[in-house]
């Protein structure tokens, strides 16, 4: 299969012309604005698995468009603080707008690269202040330059792109109906960029976007890391041609670096929920293996509600010798894997919940 944009680039492949809708669902745009926000079932399960409590301080590390952030705020009855960060300026504005529409005041959105979410400070600074006084560039992430270049590539294949392509597909078929005019590759790229990043700085109605300089270690009760991923669980997804084994591994590296930040930000005794909308075990079960093997003070926690199926146990050896280690027996029932082909009929999704042991020494070593 080839993507819409691929049709303009490649010389062979299979393109599918959608002549009818799969679901005759009317658009919910502008319907009951502020009253409802459509979400996939696993997204709601992820917010509930976090089990946020009134009065807590919660970090949503990759928050836009804000679906889970607002679900968490509602579960907390809007009491406490949810710090909702995303690295896109326009998307952060969108979170502001959504929170305002829904009348939720416990959400504080920030523009921040989640790979630099832990701030590094001088000893002279006030350690009781949970937000950082100093910029944290050059902080804990050793390979930030590498990550920076990878971000561009990875971002281009996340789920927003898929949405952009789907929307653009509609636009193009409308154009076609009007006796098609030529649409250049540049137009396609521009439209996809616009869809991915929002309508543009001057056209957004959200509040003023604050930049964060990162947060103090152990300053959150709970952290949700709903990581950017290969989005192989989204449906309908007829083509996966733009993902390669290499790109899937890069997603996994990116997610681990984000998880490294999450671990430092949650307090001893706190909770981290990690979720993705992909079925790729390299970004799911292998992340759990990495987390448990790297941070001995973490353990998997049971989740409520439990609607998804068990995770994958074992390991997988690729032809190039690279081996992915997945779950060990006994761990599979502690995660939730939503299989899009199961009778549940959800998107593909994965949720793991970790509790952070109270080994102060380990945590101090981490943040030093
Ligand atoms: C899976 S989506 C999050 C969906 C969101 N949690 C929700 O439920 O509405 C991933 C988000 O991560 C953001 N993102 C990607 N890389 C990031 C980074 N380094 N720092 C912060 N946000 C990032 C993207 O802009 C995107 O909005």
mmCIF file of C-alpha atoms and ligand atoms in Angstrom:
data_model
loop_
_atom_site.group_PDB
_atom_site.id
_atom_site.type_symbol
_atom_site.label_atom_id
_atom_site.label_comp_id
_atom_site.label_asym_id
_atom_site.label_seq_id
_atom_site.Cartn_x
_atom_site.Cartn_y
_atom_site.Cartn_z
ATOM 1 C CA UNK A 1 0.000 0.000 0.000
ATOM 2 C CA UNK A 2 1.147 3.567 -0.534
ATOM 3 C CA UNK A 3 0.135 6.721 1.238
ATOM 4 C CA UNK A 4 -1.576 9.706 -0.380
ATOM 5 C CA UNK A 5 1.691 11.633 -0.417
ATOM 6 C CA UNK A 6 3.495 8.496 -1.586
ATOM 7 C CA UNK A 7 1.302 8.457 -4.696
ATOM 8 C CA UNK A 8 3.087 11.587 -5.864
ATOM 9 C CA UNK A 9 6.526 10.179 -5.187
ATOM 10 C CA UNK A 10 6.725 6.515 -6.060
ATOM 11 C CA UNK A 11 6.297 4.837 -9.392
ATOM 12 C CA UNK A 12 4.657 1.633 -8.232
ATOM 13 C CA UNK A 13 2.458 0.396 -5.413
ATOM 14 C CA UNK A 14 -1.175 -0.116 -4.586
ATOM 15 C CA UNK A 15 -3.457 2.847 -3.935
ATOM 16 C CA UNK A 16 -6.949 2.425 -2.536
ATOM 17 C CA UNK A 17 -9.658 4.845 -3.534
ATOM 18 C CA UNK A 18 -12.166 5.212 -0.690
ATOM 19 C CA UNK A 19 -15.500 5.614 -2.442
ATOM 20 C CA UNK A 20 -17.693 5.324 0.649
ATOM 21 C CA UNK A 21 -17.400 5.931 4.381
ATOM 22 C CA UNK A 22 -16.739 3.026 6.705
ATOM 23 C CA UNK A 23 -18.837 4.643 9.443
ATOM 24 C CA UNK A 24 -21.708 7.015 8.824
ATOM 25 C CA UNK A 25 -20.868 9.043 11.889
ATOM 26 C CA UNK A 26 -21.628 12.762 11.700
ATOM 27 C CA UNK A 27 -18.853 15.194 12.537
ATOM 28 C CA UNK A 28 -18.740 16.256 16.176
ATOM 29 C CA UNK A 29 -16.847 19.433 15.393
ATOM 30 C CA UNK A 30 -18.517 22.348 17.202
ATOM 31 C CA UNK A 31 -21.189 20.030 18.636
ATOM 32 C CA UNK A 32 -21.645 20.464 22.406
ATOM 33 C CA UNK A 33 -18.325 22.313 22.554
ATOM 34 C CA UNK A 34 -16.886 22.065 26.058
ATOM 35 C CA UNK A 35 -19.368 19.359 26.993
ATOM 36 C CA UNK A 36 -17.911 16.397 25.187
ATOM 37 C CA UNK A 37 -14.543 15.340 23.859
ATOM 38 C CA UNK A 38 -14.515 12.178 21.783
ATOM 39 C CA UNK A 39 -11.894 9.660 22.855
ATOM 40 C CA UNK A 40 -10.940 6.113 22.081
ATOM 41 C CA UNK A 41 -11.788 3.638 24.827
ATOM 42 C CA UNK A 42 -8.122 2.792 25.616
ATOM 43 C CA UNK A 43 -7.363 6.510 26.134
ATOM 44 C CA UNK A 44 -9.978 6.694 28.847
ATOM 45 C CA UNK A 45 -8.623 3.465 30.347
ATOM 46 C CA UNK A 46 -5.112 5.009 30.426
ATOM 47 C CA UNK A 47 -6.377 8.079 32.316
ATOM 48 C CA UNK A 48 -8.199 5.837 34.799
ATOM 49 C CA UNK A 49 -5.212 3.506 35.193
ATOM 50 C CA UNK A 50 -3.212 6.537 36.358
ATOM 51 C CA UNK A 51 -5.756 6.772 39.177
ATOM 52 C CA UNK A 52 -5.273 10.499 39.847
ATOM 53 C CA UNK A 53 -6.423 11.741 43.231
ATOM 54 C CA UNK A 54 -7.843 15.126 44.196
ATOM 55 C CA UNK A 55 -5.150 17.557 45.281
ATOM 56 C CA UNK A 56 -2.255 15.723 43.620
ATOM 57 C CA UNK A 57 0.368 17.201 41.315
ATOM 58 C CA UNK A 58 0.379 15.337 38.020
ATOM 59 C CA UNK A 59 2.617 15.636 34.974
ATOM 60 C CA UNK A 60 1.280 14.844 31.504
ATOM 61 C CA UNK A 61 4.520 14.710 29.510
ATOM 62 C CA UNK A 62 3.138 14.626 25.947
ATOM 63 C CA UNK A 63 -0.223 16.203 26.466
ATOM 64 C CA UNK A 64 -1.567 17.630 23.198
ATOM 65 C CA UNK A 65 -4.285 17.733 22.090
ATOM 66 C CA UNK A 66 -5.249 17.278 25.733
ATOM 67 C CA UNK A 67 -7.676 14.352 25.625
ATOM 68 C CA UNK A 68 -6.092 12.472 28.503
ATOM 69 C CA UNK A 69 -5.183 15.684 30.352
ATOM 70 C CA UNK A 70 -8.821 16.739 30.507
ATOM 71 C CA UNK A 71 -9.964 13.213 31.381
ATOM 72 C CA UNK A 72 -7.489 13.233 34.294
ATOM 73 C CA UNK A 73 -8.694 16.688 35.411
ATOM 74 C CA UNK A 74 -12.276 15.452 35.441
ATOM 75 C CA UNK A 75 -11.278 12.391 37.485
ATOM 76 C CA UNK A 76 -9.595 14.759 39.978
ATOM 77 C CA UNK A 77 -12.755 16.885 40.099
ATOM 78 C CA UNK A 78 -10.554 19.765 38.929
ATOM 79 C CA UNK A 79 -8.762 19.839 42.300
ATOM 80 C CA UNK A 80 -4.974 19.690 42.321
ATOM 81 C CA UNK A 81 -2.544 20.560 39.524
ATOM 82 C CA UNK A 82 -1.964 18.982 36.156
ATOM 83 C CA UNK A 83 1.122 20.216 34.403
ATOM 84 C CA UNK A 84 0.481 19.498 30.719
ATOM 85 C CA UNK A 85 3.496 19.831 28.466
ATOM 86 C CA UNK A 86 4.011 19.458 24.766
ATOM 87 C CA UNK A 87 6.848 20.605 22.555
ATOM 88 C CA UNK A 88 4.621 22.293 19.979
ATOM 89 C CA UNK A 89 3.689 25.924 20.650
ATOM 90 C CA UNK A 90 0.419 25.714 18.744
ATOM 91 C CA UNK A 91 -0.584 22.468 20.345
ATOM 92 C CA UNK A 92 -0.010 23.968 23.790
ATOM 93 C CA UNK A 93 -2.347 26.772 22.795
ATOM 94 C CA UNK A 94 -4.834 24.095 21.848
ATOM 95 C CA UNK A 95 -4.608 22.575 25.344
ATOM 96 C CA UNK A 96 -5.302 26.021 26.846
ATOM 97 C CA UNK A 97 -8.321 26.364 24.609
ATOM 98 C CA UNK A 98 -9.668 22.895 25.369
ATOM 99 C CA UNK A 99 -9.235 23.341 29.131
ATOM 100 C CA UNK A 100 -11.021 26.705 28.964
ATOM 101 C CA UNK A 101 -13.861 25.276 26.888
ATOM 102 C CA UNK A 102 -14.299 22.471 29.385
ATOM 103 C CA UNK A 103 -14.132 24.850 32.335
ATOM 104 C CA UNK A 104 -11.139 23.052 33.870
ATOM 105 C CA UNK A 105 -8.849 25.274 35.908
ATOM 106 C CA UNK A 106 -6.395 22.732 37.369
ATOM 107 C CA UNK A 107 -4.508 22.359 34.068
ATOM 108 C CA UNK A 108 -1.335 24.392 33.495
ATOM 109 C CA UNK A 109 -0.036 23.941 29.949
ATOM 110 C CA UNK A 110 3.621 24.581 29.092
ATOM 111 C CA UNK A 111 5.737 24.385 25.997
ATOM 112 C CA UNK A 112 8.582 22.059 26.854
ATOM 113 C CA UNK A 113 10.683 19.385 25.234
ATOM 114 C CA UNK A 114 9.923 16.374 27.403
ATOM 115 C CA UNK A 115 13.457 15.129 26.783
ATOM 116 C CA UNK A 116 14.594 18.081 28.910
ATOM 117 C CA UNK A 117 11.853 17.926 31.497
ATOM 118 C CA UNK A 118 14.156 17.561 34.499
ATOM 119 C CA UNK A 119 15.814 20.811 35.358
ATOM 120 C CA UNK A 120 19.388 21.066 36.434
ATOM 121 C CA UNK A 121 20.122 23.702 39.042
ATOM 122 C CA UNK A 122 22.847 25.229 41.084
ATOM 123 C CA UNK A 123 23.076 24.258 44.712
ATOM 124 C CA UNK A 124 22.283 27.854 45.656
ATOM 125 C CA UNK A 125 18.819 27.662 44.126
ATOM 126 C CA UNK A 126 15.691 27.048 46.117
ATOM 127 C CA UNK A 127 15.176 23.298 46.003
ATOM 128 C CA UNK A 128 11.666 23.550 47.390
ATOM 129 C CA UNK A 129 10.537 25.337 44.220
ATOM 130 C CA UNK A 130 9.071 22.607 41.982
ATOM 131 C CA UNK A 131 9.573 24.614 38.785
ATOM 132 C CA UNK A 132 13.100 25.463 37.724
ATOM 133 C CA UNK A 133 14.654 28.883 37.892
ATOM 134 C CA UNK A 134 17.392 28.010 35.419
ATOM 135 C CA UNK A 135 17.208 26.813 31.887
ATOM 136 C CA UNK A 136 18.092 23.175 31.659
ATOM 137 C CA UNK A 137 19.766 23.009 28.287
ATOM 138 C CA UNK A 138 22.616 20.535 28.286
ATOM 139 C CA UNK A 139 21.038 18.687 31.177
ATOM 140 C CA UNK A 140 20.613 14.993 31.768
ATOM 141 C CA UNK A 141 20.195 13.910 28.192
ATOM 142 C CA UNK A 142 23.691 13.139 26.971
ATOM 143 C CA UNK A 143 22.703 12.518 23.382
ATOM 144 C CA UNK A 144 20.412 15.488 22.920
ATOM 145 C CA UNK A 145 21.931 16.499 19.570
ATOM 146 C CA UNK A 146 21.320 13.067 18.186
ATOM 147 C CA UNK A 147 17.790 13.104 19.567
ATOM 148 C CA UNK A 148 17.140 16.539 18.088
ATOM 149 C CA UNK A 149 17.869 15.333 14.581
ATOM 150 C CA UNK A 150 15.866 12.180 15.150
ATOM 151 C CA UNK A 151 12.903 14.163 16.411
ATOM 152 C CA UNK A 152 12.284 15.693 13.011
ATOM 153 C CA UNK A 153 12.246 12.294 11.341
ATOM 154 C CA UNK A 154 10.165 10.613 13.997
ATOM 155 C CA UNK A 155 7.671 13.454 14.228
ATOM 156 C CA UNK A 156 6.972 13.150 10.539
ATOM 157 C CA UNK A 157 5.592 9.663 10.998
ATOM 158 C CA UNK A 158 3.514 10.018 14.128
ATOM 159 C CA UNK A 159 -0.215 9.783 14.276
ATOM 160 C CA UNK A 160 -0.784 13.468 13.538
ATOM 161 C CA UNK A 161 0.655 12.838 10.123
ATOM 162 C CA UNK A 162 -1.792 10.065 9.545
ATOM 163 C CA UNK A 163 -4.646 12.341 10.554
ATOM 164 C CA UNK A 164 -3.282 15.067 8.336
ATOM 165 C CA UNK A 165 -3.085 12.688 5.440
ATOM 166 C CA UNK A 166 -6.612 11.437 5.999
ATOM 167 C CA UNK A 167 -7.961 14.977 6.161
ATOM 168 C CA UNK A 168 -5.951 15.989 3.189
ATOM 169 C CA UNK A 169 -7.174 12.927 1.307
ATOM 170 C CA UNK A 170 -10.703 14.243 1.752
ATOM 171 C CA UNK A 171 -9.664 17.676 0.581
ATOM 172 C CA UNK A 172 -7.982 16.215 -2.464
ATOM 173 C CA UNK A 173 -10.951 14.063 -3.387
ATOM 174 C CA UNK A 174 -13.173 17.129 -3.128
ATOM 175 C CA UNK A 175 -10.784 18.877 -5.423
ATOM 176 C CA UNK A 176 -11.002 15.930 -7.765
ATOM 177 C CA UNK A 177 -14.751 16.150 -7.784
ATOM 178 C CA UNK A 178 -14.398 19.761 -8.893
ATOM 179 C CA UNK A 179 -12.414 18.623 -11.912
ATOM 180 C CA UNK A 180 -9.047 18.314 -10.331
ATOM 181 C CA UNK A 181 -6.487 21.036 -10.316
ATOM 182 C CA UNK A 182 -2.852 20.029 -9.873
ATOM 183 C CA UNK A 183 -1.656 19.819 -6.255
ATOM 184 C CA UNK A 184 2.051 20.073 -5.837
ATOM 185 C CA UNK A 185 4.160 18.131 -3.363
ATOM 186 C CA UNK A 186 4.881 21.432 -1.619
ATOM 187 C CA UNK A 187 1.139 21.970 -1.119
ATOM 188 C CA UNK A 188 0.810 18.507 0.348
ATOM 189 C CA UNK A 189 3.709 19.102 2.718
ATOM 190 C CA UNK A 190 2.325 22.504 3.725
ATOM 191 C CA UNK A 191 -1.105 21.089 4.443
ATOM 192 C CA UNK A 192 0.351 18.217 6.434
ATOM 193 C CA UNK A 193 2.489 20.634 8.434
ATOM 194 C CA UNK A 194 -0.522 22.827 9.112
ATOM 195 C CA UNK A 195 -2.538 19.831 10.280
ATOM 196 C CA UNK A 196 0.300 18.592 12.449
ATOM 197 C CA UNK A 197 1.086 21.886 14.138
ATOM 198 C CA UNK A 198 -2.279 23.568 14.245
ATOM 199 C CA UNK A 199 -3.623 26.615 12.449
ATOM 200 C CA UNK A 200 -0.655 28.887 13.079
ATOM 201 C CA UNK A 201 0.483 31.202 15.816
ATOM 202 C CA UNK A 202 -1.726 34.117 14.907
ATOM 203 C CA UNK A 203 -4.887 32.164 14.320
ATOM 204 C CA UNK A 204 -5.115 30.143 17.541
ATOM 205 C CA UNK A 205 -7.620 31.172 20.176
ATOM 206 C CA UNK A 206 -5.805 29.496 23.089
ATOM 207 C CA UNK A 207 -4.151 31.347 25.976
ATOM 208 C CA UNK A 208 -0.612 32.679 26.141
ATOM 209 C CA UNK A 209 1.927 29.894 25.840
ATOM 210 C CA UNK A 210 4.382 29.728 28.723
ATOM 211 C CA UNK A 211 7.725 28.039 28.207
ATOM 212 C CA UNK A 212 8.872 25.820 31.025
ATOM 213 C CA UNK A 213 12.491 25.347 31.993
ATOM 214 C CA UNK A 214 11.795 21.940 33.433
ATOM 215 C CA UNK A 215 10.812 20.626 36.836
ATOM 216 C CA UNK A 216 12.537 19.568 39.990
ATOM 217 C CA UNK A 217 13.262 15.876 40.489
ATOM 218 C CA UNK A 218 10.644 13.932 42.486
ATOM 219 C CA UNK A 219 8.194 16.834 42.262
ATOM 220 C CA UNK A 220 5.155 14.963 40.900
ATOM 221 C CA UNK A 221 2.831 12.424 42.483
ATOM 222 C CA UNK A 222 2.037 10.815 39.145
ATOM 223 C CA UNK A 223 3.343 11.060 35.598
ATOM 224 C CA UNK A 224 1.558 10.104 32.402
ATOM 225 C CA UNK A 225 3.863 9.430 29.461
ATOM 226 C CA UNK A 226 1.552 8.977 26.481
ATOM 227 C CA UNK A 227 4.495 8.751 24.163
ATOM 228 C CA UNK A 228 4.791 9.733 20.517
ATOM 229 C CA UNK A 229 5.018 6.423 18.684
ATOM 230 C CA UNK A 230 4.718 4.641 15.349
ATOM 231 C CA UNK A 231 0.904 4.743 15.746
ATOM 232 C CA UNK A 232 0.555 1.302 14.205
ATOM 233 C CA UNK A 233 -2.589 0.762 16.264
ATOM 234 C CA UNK A 234 -4.581 3.512 14.585
ATOM 235 C CA UNK A 235 -7.313 2.418 12.226
ATOM 236 C CA UNK A 236 -8.001 2.428 9.409
ATOM 237 C CA UNK A 237 -4.330 2.275 8.563
ATOM 238 C CA UNK A 238 -3.951 0.720 5.176
ATOM 239 C CA UNK A 239 -0.342 1.586 4.652
ATOM 240 C CA UNK A 240 2.641 1.275 6.919
ATOM 241 C CA UNK A 241 5.134 1.834 4.171
ATOM 242 C CA UNK A 242 6.783 4.781 5.853
ATOM 243 C CA UNK A 243 7.862 2.789 8.899
ATOM 244 C CA UNK A 244 10.970 0.661 8.645
ATOM 245 C CA UNK A 245 12.622 -1.603 11.187
ATOM 246 C CA UNK A 246 15.100 1.232 11.683
ATOM 247 C CA UNK A 247 12.429 3.885 12.268
ATOM 248 C CA UNK A 248 10.616 1.617 14.732
ATOM 249 C CA UNK A 249 13.831 1.245 16.712
ATOM 250 C CA UNK A 250 14.285 5.010 16.718
ATOM 251 C CA UNK A 251 10.835 5.449 18.221
ATOM 252 C CA UNK A 252 11.867 3.037 20.954
ATOM 253 C CA UNK A 253 15.066 4.993 21.704
ATOM 254 C CA UNK A 254 13.103 8.242 21.868
ATOM 255 C CA UNK A 255 10.542 6.734 24.236
ATOM 256 C CA UNK A 256 13.237 5.366 26.551
ATOM 257 C CA UNK A 257 14.862 8.786 26.824
ATOM 258 C CA UNK A 258 11.490 10.267 27.727
ATOM 259 C CA UNK A 259 10.895 7.518 30.240
ATOM 260 C CA UNK A 260 14.306 8.303 31.811
ATOM 261 C CA UNK A 261 12.963 11.801 32.480
ATOM 262 C CA UNK A 262 9.650 10.530 33.852
ATOM 263 C CA UNK A 263 11.452 8.318 36.367
ATOM 264 C CA UNK A 264 13.339 11.287 37.763
ATOM 265 C CA UNK A 265 10.290 13.502 38.071
ATOM 266 C CA UNK A 266 8.007 11.223 40.048
ATOM 267 C CA UNK A 267 8.301 11.115 43.823
ATOM 268 C CA UNK A 268 9.127 7.917 45.719
ATOM 269 C CA UNK A 269 5.878 6.011 46.118
ATOM 270 C CA UNK A 270 4.447 7.736 43.030
ATOM 271 C CA UNK A 271 3.094 6.288 39.803
ATOM 272 C CA UNK A 272 4.110 6.383 36.127
ATOM 273 C CA UNK A 273 1.694 5.323 33.398
ATOM 274 C CA UNK A 274 3.274 4.681 30.019
ATOM 275 C CA UNK A 275 1.012 4.337 26.988
ATOM 276 C CA UNK A 276 1.211 4.216 23.205
ATOM 277 C CA UNK A 277 -1.206 3.762 20.314
ATOM 278 C CA UNK A 278 1.018 1.222 18.593
ATOM 279 C CA UNK A 279 1.028 -2.558 18.457
ATOM 280 C CA UNK A 280 4.814 -2.685 18.006
ATOM 281 C CA UNK A 281 6.231 -4.668 20.971
ATOM 282 C CA UNK A 282 9.533 -2.812 20.575
ATOM 283 C CA UNK A 283 7.781 0.346 21.787
ATOM 284 C CA UNK A 284 5.645 -1.448 24.379
ATOM 285 C CA UNK A 285 6.785 -4.643 26.087
ATOM 286 C CA UNK A 286 10.454 -3.869 25.311
ATOM 287 C CA UNK A 287 10.065 -0.451 26.996
ATOM 288 C CA UNK A 288 8.696 -2.213 30.076
ATOM 289 C CA UNK A 289 11.677 -4.600 30.069
ATOM 290 C CA UNK A 290 14.066 -1.638 29.748
ATOM 291 C CA UNK A 291 12.303 0.182 32.582
ATOM 292 C CA UNK A 292 12.297 -2.769 34.983
ATOM 293 C CA UNK A 293 15.869 -3.814 34.201
ATOM 294 C CA UNK A 294 17.268 -0.274 34.389
ATOM 295 C CA UNK A 295 15.389 1.031 37.403
ATOM 296 C CA UNK A 296 15.267 -1.716 39.981
ATOM 297 C CA UNK A 297 13.056 0.388 42.250
ATOM 298 C CA UNK A 298 10.223 0.298 39.686
ATOM 299 C CA UNK A 299 7.599 -2.424 39.637
ATOM 300 C CA UNK A 300 4.573 -3.103 37.485
ATOM 301 C CA UNK A 301 1.276 -2.343 39.192
ATOM 302 C CA UNK A 302 -2.151 -3.824 38.518
ATOM 303 C CA UNK A 303 -4.454 -1.546 36.527
ATOM 304 C CA UNK A 304 -8.089 -0.672 37.030
ATOM 305 C CA UNK A 305 -10.092 -0.979 34.912
ATOM 306 C CA UNK A 306 -8.597 -3.923 33.099
ATOM 307 C CA UNK A 307 -10.130 -4.205 29.647
ATOM 308 C CA UNK A 308 -7.200 -4.929 27.327
ATOM 309 C CA UNK A 309 -5.512 -8.296 26.874
ATOM 310 C CA UNK A 310 -2.180 -9.555 28.218
ATOM 311 C CA UNK A 311 1.178 -8.336 26.999
ATOM 312 C CA UNK A 312 3.710 -10.347 25.023
ATOM 313 C CA UNK A 313 6.128 -12.583 26.880
ATOM 314 C CA UNK A 314 9.492 -13.590 25.486
ATOM 315 C CA UNK A 315 12.016 -12.092 23.129
ATOM 316 C CA UNK A 316 12.479 -11.567 19.423
ATOM 317 C CA UNK A 317 15.694 -11.914 17.509
ATOM 318 C CA UNK A 318 15.893 -9.929 14.285
ATOM 319 C CA UNK A 319 17.855 -11.252 11.288
ATOM 320 C CA UNK A 320 20.554 -8.625 11.938
ATOM 321 C CA UNK A 321 21.148 -10.085 15.401
ATOM 322 C CA UNK A 322 19.364 -7.304 17.315
ATOM 323 C CA UNK A 323 17.280 -8.816 20.092
ATOM 324 C CA UNK A 324 14.229 -7.302 21.700
ATOM 325 C CA UNK A 325 13.472 -8.517 25.209
ATOM 326 C CA UNK A 326 9.789 -8.408 26.103
ATOM 327 C CA UNK A 327 7.937 -9.402 29.281
ATOM 328 C CA UNK A 328 8.794 -12.243 31.647
ATOM 329 C CA UNK A 329 6.177 -14.795 32.724
ATOM 330 C CA UNK A 330 3.895 -13.249 35.335
ATOM 331 C CA UNK A 331 4.274 -9.718 33.977
ATOM 332 C CA UNK A 332 1.876 -10.127 31.036
ATOM 333 C CA UNK A 333 -1.290 -9.774 33.115
ATOM 334 C CA UNK A 334 -0.048 -6.508 34.622
ATOM 335 C CA UNK A 335 -0.055 -4.600 31.333
ATOM 336 C CA UNK A 336 -2.906 -3.979 28.906
ATOM 337 C CA UNK A 337 -2.455 -4.659 25.205
ATOM 338 C CA UNK A 338 -5.420 -3.639 23.044
ATOM 339 C CA UNK A 339 -5.352 -5.703 19.902
ATOM 340 C CA UNK A 340 -7.304 -4.054 17.054
ATOM 341 C CA UNK A 341 -8.290 -7.472 15.706
ATOM 342 C CA UNK A 342 -9.871 -8.586 18.996
ATOM 343 C CA UNK A 343 -13.659 -8.537 19.495
ATOM 344 C CA UNK A 344 -13.238 -5.431 21.694
ATOM 345 C CA UNK A 345 -12.981 -3.478 18.432
ATOM 346 C CA UNK A 346 -10.670 -0.738 19.732
ATOM 347 C CA UNK A 347 -7.606 0.849 18.241
ATOM 348 C CA UNK A 348 -4.319 -0.875 19.011
ATOM 349 C CA UNK A 349 -2.998 0.497 22.292
ATOM 350 C CA UNK A 350 -0.703 -0.408 25.167
ATOM 351 C CA UNK A 351 -0.703 0.629 28.833
ATOM 352 C CA UNK A 352 1.834 -0.137 31.560
ATOM 353 C CA UNK A 353 1.613 1.216 35.085
ATOM 354 C CA UNK A 354 4.683 1.444 37.305
ATOM 355 C CA UNK A 355 4.954 2.230 40.976
ATOM 356 C CA UNK A 356 8.117 3.897 42.141
ATOM 357 C CA UNK A 357 9.720 2.246 45.144
ATOM 358 C CA UNK A 358 10.971 4.465 47.884
ATOM 359 C CA UNK A 359 14.651 3.667 47.552
ATOM 360 C CA UNK A 360 15.900 7.201 48.201
ATOM 361 C CA UNK A 361 19.508 6.318 47.409
ATOM 362 C CA UNK A 362 18.650 5.086 43.930
ATOM 363 C CA UNK A 363 16.611 8.186 43.242
ATOM 364 C CA UNK A 364 19.310 10.514 44.540
ATOM 365 C CA UNK A 365 21.875 8.795 42.320
ATOM 366 C CA UNK A 366 19.564 9.290 39.380
ATOM 367 C CA UNK A 367 19.186 13.018 39.774
ATOM 368 C CA UNK A 368 22.822 13.732 40.649
HETATM 369 C C1 LIG B 1 0.404 10.500 21.325
HETATM 370 S S1 LIG B 1 0.364 12.223 21.229
HETATM 371 C C2 LIG B 1 -0.293 12.660 22.798
HETATM 372 C C3 LIG B 1 -1.797 12.587 22.865
HETATM 373 C C4 LIG B 1 -2.327 13.169 24.154
HETATM 374 N N1 LIG B 1 -1.713 12.551 25.321
HETATM 375 C C5 LIG B 1 -3.823 13.038 24.253
HETATM 376 O O1 LIG B 1 -4.311 12.073 24.846
HETATM 377 O O2 LIG B 1 -4.524 13.922 23.770
HETATM 378 C C6 LIG B 1 2.054 12.630 21.410
HETATM 379 C C7 LIG B 1 2.349 14.114 21.609
HETATM 380 O O3 LIG B 1 3.726 14.187 21.960
HETATM 381 C C8 LIG B 1 4.207 15.433 21.511
HETATM 382 N N2 LIG B 1 5.679 15.340 21.526
HETATM 383 C C9 LIG B 1 6.505 14.698 20.667
HETATM 384 N N3 LIG B 1 7.793 14.840 21.050
HETATM 385 C C10 LIG B 1 7.763 15.582 22.189
HETATM 386 C C11 LIG B 1 8.772 16.071 23.066
HETATM 387 N N4 LIG B 1 10.070 15.829 22.856
HETATM 388 N N5 LIG B 1 8.388 16.804 24.135
HETATM 389 C C12 LIG B 1 7.083 17.074 24.367
HETATM 390 N N6 LIG B 1 6.080 16.645 23.564
HETATM 391 C C13 LIG B 1 6.419 15.899 22.498
HETATM 392 C C14 LIG B 1 3.577 15.617 20.160
HETATM 393 O O4 LIG B 1 3.546 16.992 19.828
HETATM 394 C C15 LIG B 1 2.179 15.013 20.397
HETATM 395 O O5 LIG B 1 1.270 16.041 20.694
#
